[in-house]
Structure formats: structure tokens, C-alpha cells
Amino acid sequence: MDSNIMQNTCINISFGLLLVTLLAYWTSIAFPRIKKIKHISRIGVLVINILLAFTLASRWQANGYFPLSNLYESLVFLTWCLTLVHLILERQTNSQVVGAISVPIQLFIIAFASLSLPIEMQQASPLVPALRSNWLMMHVTIMILSYAFLIIGSLISIFFLIITFGQSIQLKGSATGKILSLSVINQSNKNRKKLDKKKSTDIDIQSSPRMNLLESLDNLSYRIIGLGFPMLTIGIISGAVWANEAWGSYWSWDPKETWALITWLIFASYLHSRLTQSWQGKKPAIIASVGFFIVWICYLGVNFLGQGLHSYGWVS
């Protein structure tokens, strides 16, 4: 069978499995007692990860270079990284929340790569001289892997904000995630209770499953972003070294470089707020949510402008 046909088949099967897996995750959350659905969802993500790995390996073997030279290959690799991070986190946390949040993004990326991009942009082409370097694998791999961690960590923060919408949440404690106290004030009852502030309900986190969920989401988001940020830092540094080797300058304020720096500053602010101010709850979650959109602007937005030194293979 032709390698291109095999690759397209793997991508199409991955797309179908992502649909099934998405339904399985949401069903398992709605009906947690049905344990077989949990196994189906985990096996589905594992199979998708293997199929995407096979697709990338096949392109690598056929073209003789690591498949990160154009937008299509980059999107496939990002999806593979998301499924890998997803599997690791789910194994560590034994929670369906990560899958329910990340699978829709994986599905969207694969759909965009296989259905929206023109056929010519999905085909491999010879590397331009600037990309013929060993730095291609190190720099681009570490950057996209960092994006995967930051995207999932930010998605959990967005989910935290959604389920606490309309409520005033105050988490207090250390940056490691140990919660000392938590208070919830229902905004719909605020006006009714304005004259008597003492009636605001203080809920003991140890006695409420919902409070435990909020604590877990807040702490999990912090830890995932804490893993992605060092990778982003290493990726930016390696990119600067490669830029000096290829273009004779460590930093040229290219649009991609500028937005990478903005991304770094956003997540540095998030971690700084957690480490020094001991912020938890809504404030750092808002910063991480902004970071989610900044990552996508850095990864995709600036490339579609067709400007700068990083637009090779991204626009036609």
C-alpha cells in the first residue's frame, strides 16, 4: 500500500476514534458508575497516539527528515503530544476530567489539519536551507511539547472559571496547592444578603466533594503549567542559538519570536503569582486562560500573516 494512503487512513481512523473517545469521556463523567466506558476512552486515546506516531514515523522514513517542516506535520505532531501528555496525566491523576477537556481540542486540530488545509499543504516538500539542521528536531519538538502542556494546563483553568462562574471563590494557601480555607458566595444571593455580610456561607473544603474538585483543578493546572514553562524556556533558548547559526543573530524581533516572548511573560506571571503571592483560584486561572489564547496566536496566528522568518511551509 502506498505510504500516503496509509498515512491518510491513519489520520481518518484517528479522527473517528477521537469522536468515539469524546463521547466516551463525556458519558463516563455523566455516568461514573459505568467503569467500562472509562477503559474504552483510555484505550481509544492510546490507539490514537500509536496511529499518529506511525503517521509521523512513516513520513520521517519516506522523506528523510523529522516531519516538522510544514503546518500539516506540525499539527499532527501537536496532536500526538497532546495525546501523550493526556495519557501521562490521566495515569497519574486517574481522572476523566483531563480527557474530557483535551479530547475536543485534539479533535479540532485533526479536523482542521485533514479537512481544512489544501492537499498541497499536506504534502511533504524538500526542506529549505535554513531548516536543514539538527536544531529542527530539538527546537521545534520542545516548543510543541511545551505548547501541549501549556494548552492542557490552561484548559483546566478555563474549566475552573466556567464551573465557578457567578460565584466569588477565595482559595488561600501555599503555592504547592495545600488549601487552608475556601469561601463561596453565591452572586445571585448577594443583593439579598447585602445588609448582613455575616450570612456569607463558609464551606469546609474537607466536607464538600465540589470543593475538593476545585482544589484538584487549581492544583493540577498549576503543576501542568509548571512542567510546560521550563520546556518553553528551553525551546526559546535553543531557537535563539539556532537563529544565530542560521541568520547570524540570536534575536531579530521576528513576529514569531515576539509572540513567543509574550507567551513566556504571560506564564511567567502566572507562576510568579502562585509562588510569591500564593494566589489560587480565579486570579491565576484568568492569567492562564489568557495564556491559552496567546499560545494559539504564537503557534498559528502569526504564521498565517505570511510574514517573518518562521513562515516556511506554513502559508501557500
PDB file of C-alpha atoms in Angstrom:
ATOM      1  CA  MET A   1       0.000   0.000   0.000  1.00  0.00           C
ATOM      2  CA  ASP A   2       1.241   3.497  -0.823  1.00  0.00           C
ATOM      3  CA  SER A   3       2.627   5.351   2.226  1.00  0.00           C
ATOM      4  CA  ASN A   4       0.429   8.395   1.577  1.00  0.00           C
ATOM      5  CA  ILE A   5      -2.681   6.225   1.550  1.00  0.00           C
ATOM      6  CA  MET A   6      -1.594   4.569   4.805  1.00  0.00           C
ATOM      7  CA  GLN A   7      -0.956   7.956   6.409  1.00  0.00           C
ATOM      8  CA  ASN A   8      -4.341   9.301   5.330  1.00  0.00           C
ATOM      9  CA  THR A   9      -6.007   6.130   6.595  1.00  0.00           C
ATOM     10  CA  CYS A  10      -4.346   6.513   9.993  1.00  0.00           C
ATOM     11  CA  ILE A  11      -5.439  10.153  10.216  1.00  0.00           C
ATOM     12  CA  ASN A  12      -9.022   9.291   9.242  1.00  0.00           C
ATOM     13  CA  ILE A  13      -9.165   6.464  11.788  1.00  0.00           C
ATOM     14  CA  SER A  14      -7.753   8.826  14.428  1.00  0.00           C
ATOM     15  CA  PHE A  15     -10.467  11.363  13.616  1.00  0.00           C
ATOM     16  CA  GLY A  16     -13.184   8.721  14.004  1.00  0.00           C
ATOM     17  CA  LEU A  17     -11.697   7.383  17.229  1.00  0.00           C
ATOM     18  CA  LEU A  18     -11.496  10.914  18.657  1.00  0.00           C
ATOM     19  CA  LEU A  19     -15.236  11.296  18.101  1.00  0.00           C
ATOM     20  CA  VAL A  20     -15.930   7.994  19.851  1.00  0.00           C
ATOM     21  CA  THR A  21     -13.480   8.801  22.648  1.00  0.00           C
ATOM     22  CA  LEU A  22     -15.028  12.225  23.197  1.00  0.00           C
ATOM     23  CA  LEU A  23     -18.468  10.669  23.637  1.00  0.00           C
ATOM     24  CA  ALA A  24     -16.980   8.028  25.948  1.00  0.00           C
ATOM     25  CA  TYR A  25     -15.337  10.622  28.209  1.00  0.00           C
ATOM     26  CA  TRP A  26     -18.438  12.758  28.491  1.00  0.00           C
ATOM     27  CA  THR A  27     -20.592   9.690  29.120  1.00  0.00           C
ATOM     28  CA  SER A  28     -18.221   8.432  31.819  1.00  0.00           C
ATOM     29  CA  ILE A  29     -18.460  11.783  33.611  1.00  0.00           C
ATOM     30  CA  ALA A  30     -22.264  11.795  33.366  1.00  0.00           C
ATOM     31  CA  PHE A  31     -22.485   8.140  34.479  1.00  0.00           C
ATOM     32  CA  PRO A  32     -19.397   7.488  36.630  1.00  0.00           C
ATOM     33  CA  ARG A  33     -20.577   4.060  37.765  1.00  0.00           C
ATOM     34  CA  ILE A  34     -20.160   2.607  34.263  1.00  0.00           C
ATOM     35  CA  LYS A  35     -16.497   1.666  34.528  1.00  0.00           C
ATOM     36  CA  LYS A  36     -16.213   0.002  31.125  1.00  0.00           C
ATOM     37  CA  ILE A  37     -16.607   3.365  29.399  1.00  0.00           C
ATOM     38  CA  LYS A  38     -13.511   4.638  31.231  1.00  0.00           C
ATOM     39  CA  HIS A  39     -11.464   1.771  29.825  1.00  0.00           C
ATOM     40  CA  ILE A  40     -12.835   2.386  26.333  1.00  0.00           C
ATOM     41  CA  SER A  41     -11.819   6.051  26.460  1.00  0.00           C
ATOM     42  CA  ARG A  42      -8.285   5.309  27.672  1.00  0.00           C
ATOM     43  CA  ILE A  43      -7.742   2.582  25.088  1.00  0.00           C
ATOM     44  CA  GLY A  44      -9.079   4.919  22.409  1.00  0.00           C
ATOM     45  CA  VAL A  45      -6.548   7.642  23.244  1.00  0.00           C
ATOM     46  CA  LEU A  46      -3.729   5.092  23.341  1.00  0.00           C
ATOM     47  CA  VAL A  47      -4.669   3.768  19.879  1.00  0.00           C
ATOM     48  CA  ILE A  48      -4.862   7.340  18.531  1.00  0.00           C
ATOM     49  CA  ASN A  49      -1.413   8.071  19.937  1.00  0.00           C
ATOM     50  CA  ILE A  50       0.002   4.966  18.218  1.00  0.00           C
ATOM     51  CA  LEU A  51      -1.659   5.802  14.897  1.00  0.00           C
ATOM     52  CA  LEU A  52      -0.304   9.355  14.926  1.00  0.00           C
ATOM     53  CA  ALA A  53       3.151   8.075  15.873  1.00  0.00           C
ATOM     54  CA  PHE A  54       3.015   5.668  12.938  1.00  0.00           C
ATOM     55  CA  THR A  55       1.972   8.510  10.614  1.00  0.00           C
ATOM     56  CA  LEU A  56       4.888  10.689  11.729  1.00  0.00           C
ATOM     57  CA  ALA A  57       7.371   7.810  11.542  1.00  0.00           C
ATOM     58  CA  SER A  58       6.159   6.934   8.054  1.00  0.00           C
ATOM     59  CA  ARG A  59       6.669  10.489   6.830  1.00  0.00           C
ATOM     60  CA  TRP A  60      10.083  10.578   8.503  1.00  0.00           C
ATOM     61  CA  GLN A  61      11.174   7.407   6.730  1.00  0.00           C
ATOM     62  CA  ALA A  62       9.765   8.470   3.350  1.00  0.00           C
ATOM     63  CA  ASN A  63      11.227  11.980   3.334  1.00  0.00           C
ATOM     64  CA  GLY A  64      14.429  11.515   5.301  1.00  0.00           C
ATOM     65  CA  TYR A  65      13.870  14.247   7.905  1.00  0.00           C
ATOM     66  CA  PHE A  66      11.861  14.680  11.087  1.00  0.00           C
ATOM     67  CA  PRO A  67       8.313  15.618   9.987  1.00  0.00           C
ATOM     68  CA  LEU A  68       8.061  19.158  11.308  1.00  0.00           C
ATOM     69  CA  SER A  69       8.639  21.147   8.148  1.00  0.00           C
ATOM     70  CA  ASN A  70       5.116  22.411   7.432  1.00  0.00           C
ATOM     71  CA  LEU A  71       1.829  23.262   9.097  1.00  0.00           C
ATOM     72  CA  TYR A  72       0.183  19.877   8.491  1.00  0.00           C
ATOM     73  CA  GLU A  73       3.044  17.898  10.046  1.00  0.00           C
ATOM     74  CA  SER A  74       3.227  20.367  12.907  1.00  0.00           C
ATOM     75  CA  LEU A  75      -0.479  19.963  13.671  1.00  0.00           C
ATOM     76  CA  VAL A  76      -0.234  16.172  13.605  1.00  0.00           C
ATOM     77  CA  PHE A  77       2.766  16.301  15.924  1.00  0.00           C
ATOM     78  CA  LEU A  78       0.963  18.697  18.283  1.00  0.00           C
ATOM     79  CA  THR A  79      -1.982  16.284  18.466  1.00  0.00           C
ATOM     80  CA  TRP A  80       0.409  13.430  19.209  1.00  0.00           C
ATOM     81  CA  CYS A  81       1.991  15.499  22.002  1.00  0.00           C
ATOM     82  CA  LEU A  82      -1.455  16.317  23.418  1.00  0.00           C
ATOM     83  CA  THR A  83      -2.430  12.644  23.485  1.00  0.00           C
ATOM     84  CA  LEU A  84       0.899  11.746  25.114  1.00  0.00           C
ATOM     85  CA  VAL A  85       0.515  14.393  27.835  1.00  0.00           C
ATOM     86  CA  HIS A  86      -3.124  13.342  28.212  1.00  0.00           C
ATOM     87  CA  LEU A  87      -2.174   9.683  28.798  1.00  0.00           C
ATOM     88  CA  ILE A  88       0.540  10.586  31.318  1.00  0.00           C
ATOM     89  CA  LEU A  89      -1.715  12.906  33.306  1.00  0.00           C
ATOM     90  CA  GLU A  90      -4.654  10.513  33.298  1.00  0.00           C
ATOM     91  CA  ARG A  91      -2.438   7.720  34.578  1.00  0.00           C
ATOM     92  CA  GLN A  92      -1.148   9.944  37.369  1.00  0.00           C
ATOM     93  CA  THR A  93      -4.477  11.507  38.393  1.00  0.00           C
ATOM     94  CA  ASN A  94      -6.906   8.696  37.490  1.00  0.00           C
ATOM     95  CA  SER A  95      -9.368  11.421  36.478  1.00  0.00           C
ATOM     96  CA  GLN A  96     -11.569  11.701  33.405  1.00  0.00           C
ATOM     97  CA  VAL A  97     -11.526  15.494  33.533  1.00  0.00           C
ATOM     98  CA  VAL A  98      -8.259  15.833  31.594  1.00  0.00           C
ATOM     99  CA  GLY A  99      -9.609  13.692  28.770  1.00  0.00           C
ATOM    100  CA  ALA A 100     -12.981  15.415  28.653  1.00  0.00           C
ATOM    101  CA  ILE A 101     -11.214  18.766  28.305  1.00  0.00           C
ATOM    102  CA  SER A 102      -8.342  17.885  25.974  1.00  0.00           C
ATOM    103  CA  VAL A 103     -10.025  15.496  23.503  1.00  0.00           C
ATOM    104  CA  PRO A 104     -12.197  18.260  21.933  1.00  0.00           C
ATOM    105  CA  ILE A 105      -9.039  20.252  21.165  1.00  0.00           C
ATOM    106  CA  GLN A 106      -7.373  17.166  19.690  1.00  0.00           C
ATOM    107  CA  LEU A 107     -10.442  16.540  17.542  1.00  0.00           C
ATOM    108  CA  PHE A 108     -10.490  20.133  16.326  1.00  0.00           C
ATOM    109  CA  ILE A 109      -6.792  20.077  15.388  1.00  0.00           C
ATOM    110  CA  ILE A 110      -7.057  16.833  13.413  1.00  0.00           C
ATOM    111  CA  ALA A 111     -10.220  18.059  11.667  1.00  0.00           C
ATOM    112  CA  PHE A 112      -8.515  21.330  10.741  1.00  0.00           C
ATOM    113  CA  ALA A 113      -5.372  19.563   9.504  1.00  0.00           C
ATOM    114  CA  SER A 114      -7.133  16.925   7.406  1.00  0.00           C
ATOM    115  CA  LEU A 115     -10.246  18.770   6.213  1.00  0.00           C
ATOM    116  CA  SER A 116      -9.363  22.464   6.041  1.00  0.00           C
ATOM    117  CA  LEU A 117      -5.813  22.514   4.730  1.00  0.00           C
ATOM    118  CA  PRO A 118      -5.413  22.197   0.941  1.00  0.00           C
ATOM    119  CA  ILE A 119      -3.965  18.925  -0.328  1.00  0.00           C
ATOM    120  CA  GLU A 120      -0.775  20.642  -1.475  1.00  0.00           C
ATOM    121  CA  MET A 121      -0.138  21.893   2.068  1.00  0.00           C
ATOM    122  CA  GLN A 122      -0.478  18.344   3.383  1.00  0.00           C
ATOM    123  CA  GLN A 123       2.230  17.044   1.072  1.00  0.00           C
ATOM    124  CA  ALA A 124       5.847  16.922   2.211  1.00  0.00           C
ATOM    125  CA  SER A 125       8.294  19.134   0.351  1.00  0.00           C
ATOM    126  CA  PRO A 126      12.101  19.446   0.429  1.00  0.00           C
ATOM    127  CA  LEU A 127      13.471  21.405   3.370  1.00  0.00           C
ATOM    128  CA  VAL A 128      14.616  24.951   2.744  1.00  0.00           C
ATOM    129  CA  PRO A 129      18.303  25.552   3.631  1.00  0.00           C
ATOM    130  CA  ALA A 130      17.505  27.231   6.979  1.00  0.00           C
ATOM    131  CA  LEU A 131      15.675  24.105   8.189  1.00  0.00           C
ATOM    132  CA  ARG A 132      18.421  21.648   7.246  1.00  0.00           C
ATOM    133  CA  SER A 133      19.841  21.495  10.728  1.00  0.00           C
ATOM    134  CA  ASN A 134      19.870  19.166  13.710  1.00  0.00           C
ATOM    135  CA  TRP A 135      18.254  22.029  15.611  1.00  0.00           C
ATOM    136  CA  LEU A 136      14.986  21.361  13.756  1.00  0.00           C
ATOM    137  CA  MET A 137      14.204  18.307  15.846  1.00  0.00           C
ATOM    138  CA  MET A 138      15.310  19.758  19.176  1.00  0.00           C
ATOM    139  CA  HIS A 139      13.875  23.262  18.920  1.00  0.00           C
ATOM    140  CA  VAL A 140      10.531  22.535  17.262  1.00  0.00           C
ATOM    141  CA  THR A 141       9.919  19.347  19.260  1.00  0.00           C
ATOM    142  CA  ILE A 142      10.487  21.002  22.624  1.00  0.00           C
ATOM    143  CA  MET A 143       8.410  24.037  21.646  1.00  0.00           C
ATOM    144  CA  ILE A 144       5.405  21.986  20.522  1.00  0.00           C
ATOM    145  CA  LEU A 145       5.670  19.716  23.563  1.00  0.00           C
ATOM    146  CA  SER A 146       5.651  22.811  25.781  1.00  0.00           C
ATOM    147  CA  TYR A 147       2.572  24.053  23.905  1.00  0.00           C
ATOM    148  CA  ALA A 148       0.835  20.750  24.664  1.00  0.00           C
ATOM    149  CA  PHE A 149       1.447  21.099  28.418  1.00  0.00           C
ATOM    150  CA  LEU A 150       0.504  24.788  28.460  1.00  0.00           C
ATOM    151  CA  ILE A 151      -2.666  24.219  26.415  1.00  0.00           C
ATOM    152  CA  ILE A 152      -3.932  21.454  28.703  1.00  0.00           C
ATOM    153  CA  GLY A 153      -2.983  23.366  31.861  1.00  0.00           C
ATOM    154  CA  SER A 154      -4.751  26.473  30.565  1.00  0.00           C
ATOM    155  CA  LEU A 155      -7.825  24.465  29.540  1.00  0.00           C
ATOM    156  CA  ILE A 156      -8.150  23.203  33.112  1.00  0.00           C
ATOM    157  CA  SER A 157      -8.014  26.815  34.336  1.00  0.00           C
ATOM    158  CA  ILE A 158     -10.735  27.764  31.847  1.00  0.00           C
ATOM    159  CA  PHE A 159     -12.842  24.850  33.102  1.00  0.00           C
ATOM    160  CA  PHE A 160     -12.239  26.067  36.671  1.00  0.00           C
ATOM    161  CA  LEU A 161     -13.579  29.504  35.726  1.00  0.00           C
ATOM    162  CA  ILE A 162     -16.618  28.001  33.993  1.00  0.00           C
ATOM    163  CA  ILE A 163     -17.758  25.899  36.947  1.00  0.00           C
ATOM    164  CA  THR A 164     -17.191  28.785  39.392  1.00  0.00           C
ATOM    165  CA  PHE A 165     -18.934  31.361  37.204  1.00  0.00           C
ATOM    166  CA  GLY A 166     -21.258  33.575  39.232  1.00  0.00           C
ATOM    167  CA  GLN A 167     -19.500  32.771  42.487  1.00  0.00           C
ATOM    168  CA  SER A 168     -16.790  34.520  44.455  1.00  0.00           C
ATOM    169  CA  ILE A 169     -14.053  31.992  45.094  1.00  0.00           C
ATOM    170  CA  GLN A 170     -11.224  32.631  47.508  1.00  0.00           C
ATOM    171  CA  LEU A 171      -8.614  29.914  47.835  1.00  0.00           C
ATOM    172  CA  LYS A 172      -5.936  30.589  50.362  1.00  0.00           C
ATOM    173  CA  GLY A 173      -2.825  28.582  50.992  1.00  0.00           C
ATOM    174  CA  SER A 174       0.644  27.785  49.748  1.00  0.00           C
ATOM    175  CA  ALA A 175       1.676  27.644  46.110  1.00  0.00           C
ATOM    176  CA  THR A 176       2.045  23.874  46.361  1.00  0.00           C
ATOM    177  CA  GLY A 177      -1.720  23.555  46.306  1.00  0.00           C
ATOM    178  CA  LYS A 178      -2.478  22.944  50.011  1.00  0.00           C
ATOM    179  CA  ILE A 179      -5.718  24.780  50.697  1.00  0.00           C
ATOM    180  CA  LEU A 180      -6.168  26.338  54.114  1.00  0.00           C
ATOM    181  CA  SER A 181      -9.614  27.794  53.565  1.00  0.00           C
ATOM    182  CA  LEU A 182     -12.180  28.344  50.866  1.00  0.00           C
ATOM    183  CA  SER A 183     -15.241  30.535  50.826  1.00  0.00           C
ATOM    184  CA  VAL A 184     -18.032  30.561  48.281  1.00  0.00           C
ATOM    185  CA  ILE A 185     -20.539  33.395  47.962  1.00  0.00           C
ATOM    186  CA  ASN A 186     -23.429  32.905  45.607  1.00  0.00           C
ATOM    187  CA  GLN A 187     -23.650  36.036  43.463  1.00  0.00           C
ATOM    188  CA  SER A 188     -27.367  35.600  42.890  1.00  0.00           C
ATOM    189  CA  ASN A 189     -27.941  35.959  46.627  1.00  0.00           C
ATOM    190  CA  LYS A 190     -25.565  38.896  47.055  1.00  0.00           C
ATOM    191  CA  ASN A 191     -28.189  41.616  46.901  1.00  0.00           C
ATOM    192  CA  ARG A 192     -30.479  39.737  49.254  1.00  0.00           C
ATOM    193  CA  LYS A 193     -27.663  39.360  51.786  1.00  0.00           C
ATOM    194  CA  LYS A 194     -26.113  42.816  51.346  1.00  0.00           C
ATOM    195  CA  LEU A 195     -27.359  44.042  54.718  1.00  0.00           C
ATOM    196  CA  ASP A 196     -25.964  41.084  56.581  1.00  0.00           C
ATOM    197  CA  LYS A 197     -22.480  40.130  55.360  1.00  0.00           C
ATOM    198  CA  LYS A 198     -22.094  37.591  58.099  1.00  0.00           C
ATOM    199  CA  LYS A 199     -24.550  35.329  56.322  1.00  0.00           C
ATOM    200  CA  SER A 200     -21.994  34.557  53.588  1.00  0.00           C
ATOM    201  CA  THR A 201     -21.534  30.825  53.573  1.00  0.00           C
ATOM    202  CA  ASP A 202     -18.148  29.451  54.574  1.00  0.00           C
ATOM    203  CA  ILE A 203     -17.714  25.875  53.389  1.00  0.00           C
ATOM    204  CA  ASP A 204     -15.189  23.478  54.796  1.00  0.00           C
ATOM    205  CA  ILE A 205     -13.225  22.027  51.894  1.00  0.00           C
ATOM    206  CA  GLN A 206     -12.793  18.706  53.638  1.00  0.00           C
ATOM    207  CA  SER A 207     -16.555  18.103  53.745  1.00  0.00           C
ATOM    208  CA  SER A 208     -17.571  19.006  50.181  1.00  0.00           C
ATOM    209  CA  PRO A 209     -16.785  16.946  47.057  1.00  0.00           C
ATOM    210  CA  ARG A 210     -17.255  20.070  44.930  1.00  0.00           C
ATOM    211  CA  MET A 211     -14.639  21.915  46.956  1.00  0.00           C
ATOM    212  CA  ASN A 212     -12.259  19.005  46.539  1.00  0.00           C
ATOM    213  CA  LEU A 213     -12.819  19.179  42.781  1.00  0.00           C
ATOM    214  CA  LEU A 214     -11.985  22.899  42.730  1.00  0.00           C
ATOM    215  CA  GLU A 215      -8.858  22.276  44.767  1.00  0.00           C
ATOM    216  CA  SER A 216      -7.789  19.471  42.442  1.00  0.00           C
ATOM    217  CA  LEU A 217      -8.360  21.516  39.284  1.00  0.00           C
ATOM    218  CA  ASP A 218      -6.492  24.524  40.655  1.00  0.00           C
ATOM    219  CA  ASN A 219      -3.549  22.423  41.779  1.00  0.00           C
ATOM    220  CA  LEU A 220      -3.465  20.297  38.609  1.00  0.00           C
ATOM    221  CA  SER A 221      -3.422  23.341  36.340  1.00  0.00           C
ATOM    222  CA  TYR A 222      -0.539  24.809  38.334  1.00  0.00           C
ATOM    223  CA  ARG A 223       1.525  21.632  38.138  1.00  0.00           C
ATOM    224  CA  ILE A 224       0.957  21.104  34.401  1.00  0.00           C
ATOM    225  CA  ILE A 225       1.874  24.696  33.541  1.00  0.00           C
ATOM    226  CA  GLY A 226       4.858  24.310  35.862  1.00  0.00           C
ATOM    227  CA  LEU A 227       6.048  21.469  33.601  1.00  0.00           C
ATOM    228  CA  GLY A 228       5.375  23.283  30.343  1.00  0.00           C
ATOM    229  CA  PHE A 229       7.072  26.562  31.273  1.00  0.00           C
ATOM    230  CA  PRO A 230      10.653  25.182  31.583  1.00  0.00           C
ATOM    231  CA  MET A 231      10.184  23.440  28.228  1.00  0.00           C
ATOM    232  CA  LEU A 232       9.067  26.723  26.686  1.00  0.00           C
ATOM    233  CA  THR A 233      12.136  28.415  28.133  1.00  0.00           C
ATOM    234  CA  ILE A 234      14.480  25.744  26.744  1.00  0.00           C
ATOM    235  CA  GLY A 235      12.712  25.938  23.381  1.00  0.00           C
ATOM    236  CA  ILE A 236      13.160  29.704  23.150  1.00  0.00           C
ATOM    237  CA  ILE A 237      16.840  29.480  24.114  1.00  0.00           C
ATOM    238  CA  SER A 238      17.513  26.697  21.603  1.00  0.00           C
ATOM    239  CA  GLY A 239      15.693  28.730  18.957  1.00  0.00           C
ATOM    240  CA  ALA A 240      17.922  31.726  19.660  1.00  0.00           C
ATOM    241  CA  VAL A 241      21.040  29.600  19.259  1.00  0.00           C
ATOM    242  CA  TRP A 242      19.699  28.136  16.010  1.00  0.00           C
ATOM    243  CA  ALA A 243      18.775  31.620  14.749  1.00  0.00           C
ATOM    244  CA  ASN A 244      22.326  32.808  15.347  1.00  0.00           C
ATOM    245  CA  GLU A 245      23.651  29.805  13.437  1.00  0.00           C
ATOM    246  CA  ALA A 246      21.225  30.242  10.510  1.00  0.00           C
ATOM    247  CA  TRP A 247      20.741  34.012  10.296  1.00  0.00           C
ATOM    248  CA  GLY A 248      23.653  35.458  12.270  1.00  0.00           C
ATOM    249  CA  SER A 249      21.570  36.944  15.086  1.00  0.00           C
ATOM    250  CA  TYR A 250      20.239  35.496  18.339  1.00  0.00           C
ATOM    251  CA  TRP A 251      17.134  37.690  18.315  1.00  0.00           C
ATOM    252  CA  SER A 252      15.637  39.691  15.460  1.00  0.00           C
ATOM    253  CA  TRP A 253      12.167  40.593  16.842  1.00  0.00           C
ATOM    254  CA  ASP A 254      10.545  38.418  14.212  1.00  0.00           C
ATOM    255  CA  PRO A 255       6.736  38.181  14.840  1.00  0.00           C
ATOM    256  CA  LYS A 256       7.124  34.568  15.988  1.00  0.00           C
ATOM    257  CA  GLU A 257       9.935  35.487  18.375  1.00  0.00           C
ATOM    258  CA  THR A 258       7.976  38.443  19.742  1.00  0.00           C
ATOM    259  CA  TRP A 259       4.874  36.360  20.481  1.00  0.00           C
ATOM    260  CA  ALA A 260       6.994  33.581  21.962  1.00  0.00           C
ATOM    261  CA  LEU A 261       8.368  36.173  24.373  1.00  0.00           C
ATOM    262  CA  ILE A 262       4.826  37.387  25.165  1.00  0.00           C
ATOM    263  CA  THR A 263       3.785  33.778  25.817  1.00  0.00           C
ATOM    264  CA  TRP A 264       6.766  33.318  28.130  1.00  0.00           C
ATOM    265  CA  LEU A 265       5.924  36.515  30.042  1.00  0.00           C
ATOM    266  CA  ILE A 266       2.265  35.521  30.495  1.00  0.00           C
ATOM    267  CA  PHE A 267       3.077  32.131  32.009  1.00  0.00           C
ATOM    268  CA  ALA A 268       5.990  33.573  33.987  1.00  0.00           C
ATOM    269  CA  SER A 269       3.457  35.990  35.515  1.00  0.00           C
ATOM    270  CA  TYR A 270       1.166  33.053  36.300  1.00  0.00           C
ATOM    271  CA  LEU A 271       3.907  31.112  38.092  1.00  0.00           C
ATOM    272  CA  HIS A 272       5.180  34.247  39.828  1.00  0.00           C
ATOM    273  CA  SER A 273       1.701  34.940  41.187  1.00  0.00           C
ATOM    274  CA  ARG A 274       1.477  31.397  42.509  1.00  0.00           C
ATOM    275  CA  LEU A 275       4.954  31.248  44.018  1.00  0.00           C
ATOM    276  CA  THR A 276       5.346  34.708  45.554  1.00  0.00           C
ATOM    277  CA  GLN A 277       1.796  35.903  46.149  1.00  0.00           C
ATOM    278  CA  SER A 278       0.352  32.459  46.957  1.00  0.00           C
ATOM    279  CA  TRP A 279      -2.544  33.204  44.624  1.00  0.00           C
ATOM    280  CA  GLN A 280      -5.016  30.437  43.990  1.00  0.00           C
ATOM    281  CA  GLY A 281      -8.405  30.216  42.402  1.00  0.00           C
ATOM    282  CA  LYS A 282      -9.787  32.752  39.954  1.00  0.00           C
ATOM    283  CA  LYS A 283      -6.928  35.274  39.657  1.00  0.00           C
ATOM    284  CA  PRO A 284      -4.233  32.894  38.376  1.00  0.00           C
ATOM    285  CA  ALA A 285      -6.872  30.990  36.386  1.00  0.00           C
ATOM    286  CA  ILE A 286      -7.660  34.192  34.475  1.00  0.00           C
ATOM    287  CA  ILE A 287      -3.958  34.660  33.673  1.00  0.00           C
ATOM    288  CA  ALA A 288      -3.696  31.052  32.463  1.00  0.00           C
ATOM    289  CA  SER A 289      -6.853  31.482  30.367  1.00  0.00           C
ATOM    290  CA  VAL A 290      -5.313  34.489  28.643  1.00  0.00           C
ATOM    291  CA  GLY A 291      -2.210  32.359  28.109  1.00  0.00           C
ATOM    292  CA  PHE A 292      -4.312  29.765  26.257  1.00  0.00           C
ATOM    293  CA  PHE A 293      -5.204  32.280  23.539  1.00  0.00           C
ATOM    294  CA  ILE A 294      -1.686  33.727  23.463  1.00  0.00           C
ATOM    295  CA  VAL A 295      -0.262  30.249  22.793  1.00  0.00           C
ATOM    296  CA  TRP A 296      -2.545  29.845  19.776  1.00  0.00           C
ATOM    297  CA  ILE A 297      -1.644  33.294  18.461  1.00  0.00           C
ATOM    298  CA  CYS A 298       2.040  32.407  18.803  1.00  0.00           C
ATOM    299  CA  TYR A 299       1.630  28.967  17.269  1.00  0.00           C
ATOM    300  CA  LEU A 300      -0.800  29.675  14.425  1.00  0.00           C
ATOM    301  CA  GLY A 301      -1.829  33.329  14.265  1.00  0.00           C
ATOM    302  CA  VAL A 302       1.447  34.984  13.322  1.00  0.00           C
ATOM    303  CA  ASN A 303       2.230  32.313  10.727  1.00  0.00           C
ATOM    304  CA  PHE A 304      -0.952  32.947   8.767  1.00  0.00           C
ATOM    305  CA  LEU A 305       0.188  36.526   8.256  1.00  0.00           C
ATOM    306  CA  GLY A 306       2.856  35.080   5.967  1.00  0.00           C
ATOM    307  CA  GLN A 307       5.457  37.442   7.375  1.00  0.00           C
ATOM    308  CA  GLY A 308       8.710  36.881   9.217  1.00  0.00           C
ATOM    309  CA  LEU A 309      11.442  34.309   9.195  1.00  0.00           C
ATOM    310  CA  HIS A 310       9.283  31.488  10.636  1.00  0.00           C
ATOM    311  CA  SER A 311       6.666  31.184   7.889  1.00  0.00           C
ATOM    312  CA  TYR A 312       8.408  28.397   5.936  1.00  0.00           C
ATOM    313  CA  GLY A 313       5.875  25.770   4.853  1.00  0.00           C
ATOM    314  CA  TRP A 314       3.023  27.417   6.745  1.00  0.00           C
ATOM    315  CA  VAL A 315       1.368  29.561   4.081  1.00  0.00           C
ATOM    316  CA  SER A 316       0.875  28.938   0.408  1.00  0.00           C
TER     317      SER A 316
END
